[in-house]
Amino acid sequence: MSGEPPPEEMPSQGLLDTNILILRDWINPAELPDEMAISAITLAELSAGPHEVRPNSEQDLYDEHAERARRLEVLQRVENEFDTVPFDAEAARIFGRVTAAVVAAGRKPRRRIADLMIASTAIAEGLPLFTTNPDDFAGLGRLVRIVSVTRPSVPHERRQ
């Protein structure tokens, strides 16, 4: 008998972090739960995404028009596929505990407000949180189960 704990069973339900939806085309579906939900905060982040595309004159990583179209497509697919879980009064109360846990871990909560609101929603709903960025939720392990999903390498469309 080894001293290692048994591997945790994959949850059948979970709340998806925004990065999962952005990278979903490249994520192995076996790493995601059968029943997936999203927070209204995730929908807000995705709604803001097309407006945050930097113009071609400021960067050369992507074509601004193609990137804006890609972000709009992600938003439209998410709106079509998911009903959002609201950030309600219970999640707002839990947000205080989440903030306290982040401060106790020596981190600054203001830099991660959207992430912490998504985590608060997961806690309020009793759902594990699936993310490719588990470090964004450091210090919250006692409050919510964070399920780390492999971050895929994504092909970038460089501007020609």
PDB file of C-alpha atoms in Angstrom, residues 54-128:
ATOM      1  CA  ARG A  54      -6.554  45.810 -29.522  1.00  0.00           C
ATOM      2  CA  PRO A  55      -6.365  47.484 -32.929  1.00  0.00           C
ATOM      3  CA  ASN A  56      -3.842  46.280 -35.500  1.00  0.00           C
ATOM      4  CA  SER A  57      -1.899  49.528 -35.040  1.00  0.00           C
ATOM      5  CA  GLU A  58      -1.137  48.533 -31.405  1.00  0.00           C
ATOM      6  CA  GLN A  59      -0.162  44.864 -31.843  1.00  0.00           C
ATOM      7  CA  ASP A  60       0.853  42.285 -34.441  1.00  0.00           C
ATOM      8  CA  LEU A  61      -0.303  39.071 -32.756  1.00  0.00           C
ATOM      9  CA  TYR A  62      -3.648  38.847 -34.554  1.00  0.00           C
ATOM     10  CA  ASP A  63      -5.892  40.617 -37.013  1.00  0.00           C
ATOM     11  CA  GLU A  64      -8.272  42.729 -34.973  1.00  0.00           C
ATOM     12  CA  HIS A  65     -11.293  41.925 -37.156  1.00  0.00           C
ATOM     13  CA  ALA A  66     -10.703  38.163 -37.099  1.00  0.00           C
ATOM     14  CA  GLU A  67     -10.115  38.230 -33.331  1.00  0.00           C
ATOM     15  CA  ARG A  68     -13.268  40.253 -32.674  1.00  0.00           C
ATOM     16  CA  ALA A  69     -15.260  37.805 -34.836  1.00  0.00           C
ATOM     17  CA  ARG A  70     -13.752  34.837 -32.951  1.00  0.00           C
ATOM     18  CA  ARG A  71     -14.677  36.341 -29.584  1.00  0.00           C
ATOM     19  CA  LEU A  72     -18.203  37.114 -30.769  1.00  0.00           C
ATOM     20  CA  GLU A  73     -18.578  33.526 -31.963  1.00  0.00           C
ATOM     21  CA  VAL A  74     -17.510  32.196 -28.550  1.00  0.00           C
ATOM     22  CA  LEU A  75     -20.027  34.525 -26.869  1.00  0.00           C
ATOM     23  CA  GLN A  76     -22.855  33.519 -29.202  1.00  0.00           C
ATOM     24  CA  ARG A  77     -22.188  29.796 -28.734  1.00  0.00           C
ATOM     25  CA  VAL A  78     -22.100  30.160 -24.962  1.00  0.00           C
ATOM     26  CA  GLU A  79     -25.331  32.184 -24.925  1.00  0.00           C
ATOM     27  CA  ASN A  80     -26.985  29.512 -27.060  1.00  0.00           C
ATOM     28  CA  GLU A  81     -25.716  26.519 -25.084  1.00  0.00           C
ATOM     29  CA  PHE A  82     -25.878  27.616 -21.440  1.00  0.00           C
ATOM     30  CA  ASP A  83     -28.305  29.130 -18.996  1.00  0.00           C
ATOM     31  CA  THR A  84     -26.312  31.253 -16.582  1.00  0.00           C
ATOM     32  CA  VAL A  85     -26.203  30.794 -12.832  1.00  0.00           C
ATOM     33  CA  PRO A  86     -26.786  34.239 -11.292  1.00  0.00           C
ATOM     34  CA  PHE A  87     -24.442  35.968  -8.889  1.00  0.00           C
ATOM     35  CA  ASP A  88     -27.111  36.246  -6.217  1.00  0.00           C
ATOM     36  CA  ALA A  89     -27.283  37.375  -2.587  1.00  0.00           C
ATOM     37  CA  GLU A  90     -25.915  34.035  -1.340  1.00  0.00           C
ATOM     38  CA  ALA A  91     -22.907  34.267  -3.688  1.00  0.00           C
ATOM     39  CA  ALA A  92     -22.400  37.889  -2.576  1.00  0.00           C
ATOM     40  CA  ARG A  93     -22.275  36.823   1.084  1.00  0.00           C
ATOM     41  CA  ILE A  94     -19.855  34.008   0.239  1.00  0.00           C
ATOM     42  CA  PHE A  95     -17.667  36.519  -1.628  1.00  0.00           C
ATOM     43  CA  GLY A  96     -16.651  37.911   1.785  1.00  0.00           C
ATOM     44  CA  ARG A  97     -15.292  34.498   2.865  1.00  0.00           C
ATOM     45  CA  VAL A  98     -13.575  34.073  -0.500  1.00  0.00           C
ATOM     46  CA  THR A  99     -11.908  37.483  -0.148  1.00  0.00           C
ATOM     47  CA  ALA A 100     -10.778  36.621   3.394  1.00  0.00           C
ATOM     48  CA  ALA A 101      -9.244  33.349   2.167  1.00  0.00           C
ATOM     49  CA  VAL A 102      -7.357  35.136  -0.616  1.00  0.00           C
ATOM     50  CA  VAL A 103      -6.039  37.788   1.790  1.00  0.00           C
ATOM     51  CA  ALA A 104      -4.993  35.043   4.257  1.00  0.00           C
ATOM     52  CA  ALA A 105      -3.063  33.404   1.391  1.00  0.00           C
ATOM     53  CA  GLY A 106      -1.129  36.661   0.911  1.00  0.00           C
ATOM     54  CA  ARG A 107      -2.807  37.598  -2.358  1.00  0.00           C
ATOM     55  CA  LYS A 108      -4.601  40.752  -3.469  1.00  0.00           C
ATOM     56  CA  PRO A 109      -8.295  40.140  -4.151  1.00  0.00           C
ATOM     57  CA  ARG A 110      -8.806  43.285  -6.262  1.00  0.00           C
ATOM     58  CA  ARG A 111      -6.742  41.834  -9.104  1.00  0.00           C
ATOM     59  CA  ARG A 112      -9.038  38.814  -9.385  1.00  0.00           C
ATOM     60  CA  ILE A 113     -12.533  40.112  -8.629  1.00  0.00           C
ATOM     61  CA  ALA A 114     -14.212  38.321 -11.568  1.00  0.00           C
ATOM     62  CA  ASP A 115     -12.445  35.036 -10.706  1.00  0.00           C
ATOM     63  CA  LEU A 116     -13.438  35.354  -7.061  1.00  0.00           C
ATOM     64  CA  MET A 117     -17.051  36.086  -7.991  1.00  0.00           C
ATOM     65  CA  ILE A 118     -17.081  32.966 -10.194  1.00  0.00           C
ATOM     66  CA  ALA A 119     -15.633  30.945  -7.290  1.00  0.00           C
ATOM     67  CA  SER A 120     -18.294  32.406  -4.971  1.00  0.00           C
ATOM     68  CA  THR A 121     -20.990  31.299  -7.412  1.00  0.00           C
ATOM     69  CA  ALA A 122     -19.533  27.762  -7.490  1.00  0.00           C
ATOM     70  CA  ILE A 123     -19.536  27.626  -3.678  1.00  0.00           C
ATOM     71  CA  ALA A 124     -23.121  28.931  -3.472  1.00  0.00           C
ATOM     72  CA  GLU A 125     -24.235  26.258  -5.942  1.00  0.00           C
ATOM     73  CA  GLY A 126     -22.187  23.478  -4.338  1.00  0.00           C
ATOM     74  CA  LEU A 127     -20.304  22.852  -7.589  1.00  0.00           C
ATOM     75  CA  PRO A 128     -16.633  22.215  -8.285  1.00  0.00           C
TER      76      PRO A 128
END
